[in-house]
Every structure is written in C-alpha cells, then in structure tokens.
Amino acid sequence: MSDTRDGAPEDAAVDGGHDPASSTHTVRLELVDEPGQLLAALQPIANNGGNLLSIYHERGNKTPRGRIPVEVDFEATAERFEAIVEALREDGITVMQAGTERYAEEITLLLFGHLIDTDLSDTLSRIEASASTSVADVSLAAPQGTEESSSARLRLEARSGESAAAIAAVRDIAEEKDLRVVAPLAGVDA
Amino acid sequence: MRLAVIGAGAVGRSVVELADEYGHEVVAVADSSSAVVADAETGSGVDAEVVVTRKAEAGVVGDDDPEDALAADYDALVEATPTTLGDAEPGFSHVRTALERDRHAVLANKGPVAERYGDLQALVADNAGGVRFEATVGGAIPAVSTVEDIEPGHVTAVRGVLNGTANFILTRMAAEGLDYEHVLAEAQDLGVAEADPSFDVDGTDAALKCVILANVLSFGAADDPADAREFTLADADVEGIRDIPGSTLRLAAEDGRTVRLIGEATGETVRVAPRLVHENGTLAVSGTQNIVQIETSHAGRLNISGRGAGGPETASAVLGDVGRLG
C-alpha cells in the first residue's frame, strides 16, 4: 500500500492536499473478533490527530487465527503517524503493516522449559530488542505452576526476508536460558 | 537372484518369507550365532517356514556357522543385522565380504551407509557388485530411489517424518492431552516403543536416515566422489522430543498447529528437531506413519507417505532393491 495515493507528489512531505504537512497513511490491523474492537482500534488514531479517511473491514475474511483484518486510511503528519502506530501497539492492537514499514512475515513458534523461573518478560523484551522482530502475541501455559516446565506460543512479526534472523535471535536467547524452541519450518507451507 | 540373508530379526525373517514371491531364492540365512546354508550337491535348500519356526522356537536359524552364510554361493547379500554406530560393525564387514567377492549387497542396516558412506562407495568403485539401501530410510517409502530418479543434483532438500515411534508419541500427546511419560508407557505396552526408547525419542534414528539422504545428495551431485562431502551422525544437529510438555502441544493445537519431529537433509546440512507444522498440513502424518518430502529444482515438491517400519514393509524395500540390482 502506498502512502502517496493522492497523486504523484513533487515533494514527499506535501502530498496530502488539506494540510500541507499531512499525508495519507494506511495501517493494516488484525482485530480480535469481539464487540468494540474496531472502535478501540480507531480511538488511538483519532486521539493522536489522525484524520480518518476510510475503513475497510474484512469481516468475512478471517485470518487462520480467527482475527479480522482491517485496513484504515487516515491523514496525519509524519510525526503524528509515528505516534499513532506507537499508540496502537501500546493498546495491544496488532499492526501488520504501517505505511511503508511492513511487518510482512508472521512467525509462530513455541518455547518450553522453565519459562517463568527464567523471567518470561525479560525473554520477551530481549526478543523485542533484537533488531527485526516485534512480539505480537503471547500465550502461556503453565499447568504445573512455576516449578515445572511450562510452554509459550509466540507470534512474532518480522520485516520481510528477516524471519530466519528473527528465529535465530530467539534461539540464542533461549539457549542462554536453557529453554527449547519449536520453530516453524522456514519457507515450507507445512 | 540367490540371496544370503544376514540377520534374522523382523526384517530378515520377512525377506526370507517373501523372497520367493519376488522370484528370488534364499540360499543362506544367518543370525548372530547360527546359520543355515543350502547345499547344491545334496539339493537341500533353505525352507523359509522351517527357518522362521526354528528361530521362534529355538532362537537359532540352523546348524551351520554364521561364517558359512557369508561364504555361501549367493548373488546378493542382504545385511539386516541391527544398526551399529561408529565403525558400523559387524554389518560393514559383511557388506565388504560380499563386495570383495564381486557380489551385490542390499542393506536394511543403517550403520554402514550413515557412518561409513565413503568407505562403502570406495568398495563399490573397486569391485563389480553394487550396493543399495532403500530399506534404511523410511521403511516401505521409496525415498532413496525417488531421489536417484530425480537425480540428486536436482534435489535441493529432503525432509520429513522419519521415525514412527516419535510420531506416535507426539500424535497421542496432542490427541489426548497427555504428557510424554504417560504416552511413552502406552507406546511401550503396544510395542510401538522399545524398553529403551532413546534411539527413537532422542532423534538418533531420524538423524541417521537424514545423514544417509545427505550422503545420497552429496555423492550423487558430485562429479567426482572424492569431491563429495561425507556425512556421519556427528555432522547432524539433533534434538529429540523427550522433554516436550503436554502444554506445548496444547498451545500448538489452539493455533491450528501441531508438533512433529522433522528431519531435514540437504547436501550441506542435516538437522532433526521438533518443529511446528499445520495440524492438517502434509507433514502432520498421524501415528506411526512416515512421510518424505522431496524439494526439487524443476519438479516442485513431491510427498510420499506410508509405513516407515515393520518387517514385511521394510522387506519389500529390500526386495525392490534386489530387483534393481538383478
């Protein structure tokens, strides 16, 4: 999706029309199929000065995880756009694509071992800190309490072409903490 | 062809029983302590039924010495003794004996092809007989011959589920929400897992099969065998399924996925590890089934699934090899 759909701009910063500093942005979100989710996703856009243009809500077209893809177009300055994407993420909304920055590759993997004793939140923030990865979703199962082995399912978003690097980064962190990784088969639609 | 069958476990016995149906004659059978050898002068042959019954009842196959079977007048030797690692003995010497007599050898024993592929190829180059080993990878599944038909130089990777015991355990854990120890005990009761399941659940068996495939790819693609990279078990990166908690499989299932012990071989790497696959995907075969997925340069992806173990299944791969050598 291009952020210059209003015509070929002479200057990338001045292509919006209404406000000389604004331009049109598209964010692609994945929403949980629950009432109020769409409104919750639009609020951070409005609250941070985004001017909503259109919403494409693909209600009948769920992702394999049962989420609903939504595409939102809005006008905002570059600075406000950054703040909007940040606010969306802070609210726990899955941003699949923001402007030209595209988290094209989604990776689901499992971790097991002493996840809680080895500080799961530290594990996750270190995965986040690795250059190309964002942690979109975490599910934890610790049926035996914190003493025994537990499991987590992580959904990561990596930039295009960087899935292998993202998995390698997770492996390094896991190895250090004596955790095991069940990685997906890379490049295989298994 | 006249066959000498060395090893009288499930596979060896099935080869003895089925050989006639495939148009071959068994002239000698040996286990670790005894042998029976046909005598051309007296016209006494090897009676499959007698051999199998005697093995079951008395623990021996006949009154002869195992050495006599190796020296018998056969066209192809079937090596079906248990897989051994390292020097792959005594299987390797059995095959060497056959090749040095300019006879063929067909292996069901993974040791010589996983641990000493280079030595074996050198023996083949120096002698008249051939070596085949379809039964060492994926039981009844024609993995090696399919790779050879496509030509190893046009195969970029081979992967799959190559251990029925590990697959049975993962399948049951996911289906019943049970933990590893519980399912292992069940598998042992059913005879799917051995008393010491290490070889299967630690990934060693799957790794040996992938090492064999890596050797087929590497040697098959090289113009000169001297340039080919030889793989052994030590070159494989292996993780098993022993520690996987039931909760891991539950989390996978919530997401429409499951875990399978997947082996992957290319001409450069060998890796075995539990991997996340789609629950209804091609690689998520159930129970003791195996699957081999071949990635090709010009023909896309091929999948062959089937029974990866069992006496008659593996014997059919052995007898198919005998047919190719004939």
XYZ file of N, CA and C in Angstrom, chain B residues 38-164:
381
model
N 22.100 -73.531 1.995
C 21.637 -74.528 1.023
C 22.835 -75.308 0.503
N 22.626 -76.555 0.247
C 23.704 -77.391 -0.267
C 23.345 -77.813 -1.685
N 24.087 -77.294 -2.650
C 23.778 -77.563 -4.050
C 23.924 -79.043 -4.379
N 24.904 -79.701 -3.754
C 25.169 -81.111 -4.078
C 24.047 -82.018 -3.591
N 23.622 -81.786 -2.343
C 22.553 -82.653 -1.824
C 21.174 -82.124 -2.221
N 21.157 -80.900 -2.782
C 19.875 -80.323 -3.200
C 19.048 -79.812 -2.047
N 19.652 -79.734 -0.858
C 18.892 -79.229 0.276
C 18.855 -77.703 0.221
N 17.664 -77.141 0.152
C 17.531 -75.680 0.081
C 17.290 -75.097 1.445
N 16.997 -73.792 1.467
C 16.613 -73.145 2.712
C 15.096 -73.010 2.691
N 14.449 -73.708 3.618
C 12.998 -73.660 3.689
C 12.592 -72.510 4.620
N 11.948 -71.498 4.038
C 11.627 -70.280 4.800
C 10.833 -70.595 6.074
N 9.853 -71.462 5.914
C 8.991 -71.767 7.043
C 9.769 -72.426 8.187
N 10.646 -73.349 7.797
C 11.454 -74.054 8.798
C 12.371 -73.071 9.532
N 12.999 -72.161 8.762
C 13.928 -71.192 9.356
C 13.198 -70.297 10.362
N 12.048 -69.786 9.944
C 11.306 -68.843 10.785
C 10.793 -69.543 12.050
N 10.309 -70.758 11.898
C 9.814 -71.512 13.044
C 10.946 -71.823 14.019
N 12.074 -72.239 13.444
C 13.190 -72.609 14.308
C 13.716 -71.393 15.076
N 13.750 -70.245 14.386
C 14.206 -69.013 15.042
C 13.262 -68.674 16.207
N 11.968 -68.838 15.966
C 10.994 -68.500 17.001
C 11.050 -69.474 18.175
N 11.252 -70.746 17.862
C 11.191 -71.761 18.922
C 12.516 -72.013 19.618
N 13.604 -72.038 18.822
C 14.893 -72.407 19.401
C 15.888 -71.257 19.444
N 15.533 -70.123 18.828
C 16.430 -68.971 18.839
C 17.613 -69.103 17.894
N 17.609 -70.118 17.047
C 18.665 -70.264 16.035
C 17.987 -70.486 14.683
N 18.728 -70.226 13.605
C 18.133 -70.414 12.275
C 18.535 -71.749 11.640
N 19.609 -72.386 12.173
C 20.049 -73.662 11.600
C 21.263 -74.174 12.336
N 21.917 -75.187 11.739
C 23.045 -75.834 12.422
C 24.395 -75.351 11.928
N 24.403 -74.491 10.924
C 25.680 -74.043 10.377
C 26.215 -72.836 11.147
N 27.458 -72.499 10.795
C 28.135 -71.373 11.418
C 27.809 -70.089 10.626
N 27.649 -68.930 11.312
C 27.356 -67.691 10.566
C 28.346 -67.433 9.430
N 29.611 -67.795 9.633
C 30.622 -67.591 8.585
C 30.274 -68.337 7.297
N 29.605 -69.501 7.470
C 29.244 -70.301 6.293
C 28.264 -69.551 5.401
N 27.380 -68.763 6.024
C 26.403 -67.994 5.236
C 27.116 -66.925 4.408
N 28.140 -66.292 5.034
C 28.891 -65.250 4.307
C 29.662 -65.847 3.130
N 30.029 -67.136 3.273
C 30.819 -67.791 2.230
C 29.932 -68.518 1.220
N 28.638 -68.483 1.412
C 27.725 -69.247 0.548
C 27.731 -68.702 -0.878
N 27.130 -69.482 -1.773
C 27.137 -69.091 -3.178
C 25.885 -68.261 -3.500
N 25.960 -66.980 -3.165
C 24.810 -66.077 -3.377
C 25.157 -65.028 -4.429
N 24.118 -64.372 -4.961
C 24.317 -63.240 -5.879
C 24.258 -61.911 -5.131
N 23.402 -61.886 -4.121
C 23.274 -60.638 -3.337
C 23.187 -60.977 -1.858
N 23.910 -60.195 -1.053
C 23.847 -60.356 0.390
C 22.888 -59.307 0.949
N 21.971 -59.759 1.785
C 21.048 -58.827 2.440
C 21.545 -58.626 3.870
N 21.972 -57.388 4.180
C 22.507 -57.084 5.508
C 21.369 -56.511 6.354
N 20.850 -57.345 7.254
C 19.705 -56.925 8.077
C 19.993 -57.125 9.555
N 21.252 -56.939 9.932
C 21.603 -57.021 11.353
C 21.298 -55.667 12.001
N 21.246 -55.611 13.335
C 20.905 -54.332 13.977
C 21.912 -53.229 13.642
N 21.401 -52.011 13.525
C 22.240 -50.845 13.233
C 23.225 -50.601 14.369
N 24.492 -50.464 13.991
C 25.509 -50.092 14.979
C 26.179 -48.809 14.500
N 26.643 -48.013 15.449
C 27.248 -46.727 15.096
C 28.773 -46.837 15.112
N 29.436 -45.752 14.781
C 30.901 -45.729 14.795
C 31.453 -46.501 13.616
N 32.091 -47.654 13.882
C 32.674 -48.428 12.774
C 31.616 -49.256 12.042
N 30.365 -49.223 12.532
C 29.245 -49.906 11.879
C 29.478 -51.418 11.723
N 30.240 -51.985 12.636
C 30.493 -53.421 12.585
C 29.478 -54.191 13.425
N 29.176 -55.460 13.081
C 29.800 -56.246 12.008
C 29.164 -56.037 10.634
N 28.132 -55.189 10.555
C 27.454 -55.013 9.269
C 28.390 -54.607 8.135
N 29.292 -53.662 8.443
C 30.167 -53.174 7.379
C 31.013 -54.302 6.789
N 31.553 -55.163 7.670
C 32.402 -56.270 7.181
C 31.598 -57.267 6.355
N 30.351 -57.493 6.742
C 29.509 -58.395 5.950
C 29.374 -57.870 4.518
N 29.136 -56.556 4.414
C 28.971 -55.939 3.091
C 30.301 -55.979 2.336
N 31.395 -55.715 3.053
C 32.709 -55.736 2.420
C 32.993 -57.127 1.839
N 32.682 -58.152 2.647
C 32.906 -59.527 2.185
C 32.164 -59.784 0.871
N 30.911 -59.354 0.818
C 30.117 -59.569 -0.395
C 30.722 -58.829 -1.585
N 31.066 -57.547 -1.382
C 31.583 -56.730 -2.486
C 32.924 -57.263 -2.965
N 33.770 -57.689 -2.021
C 35.085 -58.186 -2.422
C 34.986 -59.515 -3.181
N 33.842 -60.166 -3.006
C 33.593 -61.375 -3.823
C 32.838 -61.013 -5.104
N 32.749 -59.725 -5.393
C 32.038 -59.221 -6.565
C 30.556 -59.599 -6.563
N 29.992 -59.617 -5.376
C 28.545 -59.838 -5.258
C 27.897 -58.503 -4.879
N 26.574 -58.463 -5.027
C 25.832 -57.269 -4.624
C 25.554 -57.295 -3.121
N 25.251 -56.125 -2.582
C 24.818 -56.056 -1.180
C 23.620 -55.120 -1.075
N 22.638 -55.544 -0.313
C 21.448 -54.726 -0.050
C 21.343 -54.544 1.457
N 21.275 -53.285 1.898
C 21.277 -53.030 3.330
C 19.900 -52.627 3.869
N 19.584 -53.197 5.033
C 18.477 -52.678 5.837
C 19.080 -52.046 7.090
N 20.368 -52.286 7.299
C 21.135 -51.783 8.436
C 21.679 -50.397 8.089
N 21.326 -49.403 8.907
C 21.689 -48.023 8.597
C 23.167 -47.709 8.852
N 23.789 -48.472 9.753
C 25.155 -48.145 10.185
C 26.139 -47.870 9.058
N 26.349 -48.842 8.158
C 27.369 -48.645 7.122
C 27.114 -47.446 6.206
N 25.844 -47.139 5.891
C 25.566 -46.005 4.989
C 25.522 -44.668 5.721
N 25.280 -44.719 7.038
C 25.256 -43.463 7.789
C 26.643 -43.112 8.310
N 27.402 -44.133 8.721
C 28.684 -43.844 9.366
C 29.910 -44.020 8.458
N 29.774 -44.838 7.389
C 30.962 -45.107 6.546
C 30.621 -45.077 5.064
N 29.867 -44.056 4.669
C 29.405 -43.981 3.281
C 30.584 -43.920 2.297
N 31.586 -43.156 2.647
C 32.759 -43.011 1.772
C 33.487 -44.336 1.582
N 33.717 -45.062 2.682
C 34.379 -46.362 2.618
C 33.574 -47.315 1.723
N 32.262 -47.248 1.879
C 31.388 -48.133 1.123
C 31.460 -47.817 -0.373
N 31.425 -46.531 -0.708
C 31.499 -46.133 -2.117
C 32.841 -46.532 -2.722
N 33.906 -46.467 -1.919
C 35.226 -46.871 -2.416
C 35.226 -48.354 -2.743
N 34.592 -49.161 -1.898
C 34.496 -50.600 -2.156
C 33.683 -50.876 -3.428
N 32.610 -50.114 -3.602
C 31.781 -50.299 -4.807
C 32.603 -49.964 -6.048
N 33.392 -48.889 -5.964
C 34.190 -48.461 -7.122
C 35.231 -49.510 -7.508
N 35.747 -50.216 -6.501
C 36.832 -51.183 -6.752
C 36.341 -52.571 -7.131
N 35.045 -52.812 -6.998
C 34.548 -54.172 -7.230
C 33.354 -54.154 -8.189
N 32.922 -55.346 -8.578
C 31.890 -55.431 -9.615
C 30.467 -55.282 -9.097
N 30.248 -55.622 -7.830
C 28.881 -55.609 -7.302
C 28.389 -54.216 -6.958
N 27.102 -54.100 -6.778
C 26.502 -52.821 -6.392
C 25.968 -52.866 -4.972
N 25.705 -51.690 -4.437
C 25.123 -51.584 -3.087
C 23.850 -50.763 -3.168
N 22.784 -51.260 -2.537
C 21.557 -50.461 -2.438
C 21.061 -50.513 -0.994
N 20.283 -49.475 -0.618
C 19.926 -49.368 0.806
C 18.601 -48.650 1.011
N 17.649 -48.883 0.125
C 16.333 -48.241 0.233
C 15.680 -48.463 1.596
N 15.855 -49.667 2.143
C 15.167 -50.020 3.389
C 15.674 -49.229 4.596
N 16.830 -48.551 4.438
C 17.377 -47.832 5.589
C 16.661 -46.506 5.850
N 15.922 -46.006 4.867
C 15.241 -44.705 5.021
C 13.749 -44.867 4.794
N 12.974 -44.708 5.859
C 11.521 -44.659 5.702
C 10.845 -45.962 5.337
N 11.422 -47.086 5.727
C 10.766 -48.383 5.551
C 10.297 -48.623 4.132
N 8.987 -48.726 3.952
C 8.417 -49.057 2.651
C 8.480 -47.895 1.659
N 8.755 -46.677 2.160
C 8.724 -45.493 1.290
C 9.953 -45.463 0.381
N 9.741 -45.351 -0.937
C 10.889 -45.321 -1.862
C 11.571 -43.958 -1.879
N 12.257 -43.617 -0.788
C 12.875 -42.294 -0.667
C 14.156 -42.208 -1.496
N 15.045 -43.188 -1.301
C 16.355 -43.132 -1.960
C 16.193 -43.260 -3.472
N 15.371 -44.222 -3.919
C 15.260 -44.416 -5.369
C 14.549 -43.245 -6.031
N 13.637 -42.579 -5.308
C 12.973 -41.398 -5.893
C 13.989 -40.264 -6.050
N 14.820 -40.070 -5.027
C 15.865 -39.048 -5.130
C 16.798 -39.385 -6.293
N 17.132 -40.655 -6.443
C 18.013 -41.052 -7.550
C 17.347 -40.843 -8.910
N 16.043 -41.131 -8.984
C 15.324 -40.939 -10.249
C 15.289 -39.465 -10.647
N 15.072 -38.602 -9.660
C 15.030 -37.157 -9.940
C 16.437 -36.651 -10.233
N 17.416 -37.355 -9.723
C 18.845 -37.046 -9.762
C 19.192 -36.104 -8.602
N 20.122 -36.553 -7.761
C 20.468 -35.775 -6.558
C 20.847 -34.330 -6.850
N 21.431 -34.066 -8.010
C 21.803 -32.692 -8.357
C 20.603 -31.784 -8.556
N 19.428 -32.381 -8.743
C 18.218 -31.583 -8.932
C 17.284 -31.655 -7.735
N 17.828 -32.149 -6.635
C 17.054 -32.187 -5.389
C 17.714 -31.199 -4.429
N 16.938 -30.224 -3.965
C 17.535 -29.199 -3.100
C 17.453 -29.575 -1.623
N 16.446 -30.363 -1.254
C 16.320 -30.781 0.147
C 15.358 -31.958 0.249
N 15.597 -32.756 1.264
C 14.647 -33.823 1.586
C 14.322 -33.667 3.060
N 13.040 -33.661 3.381
C 12.671 -33.541 4.788
C 11.517 -34.482 5.062
N 11.204 -34.656 6.321
C 10.035 -35.468 6.600
C 9.997 -36.014 8.006
N 8.985 -36.810 8.213
C 8.792 -37.524 9.474
C 9.334 -38.924 9.247
N 10.409 -39.262 9.933
C 11.120 -40.497 9.623
C 11.230 -41.443 10.805
N 10.500 -41.157 11.859
C 10.508 -42.077 12.993
C 9.090 -42.268 13.510
N 8.576 -43.467 13.327
C 7.190 -43.764 13.687
C 6.928 -43.716 15.181
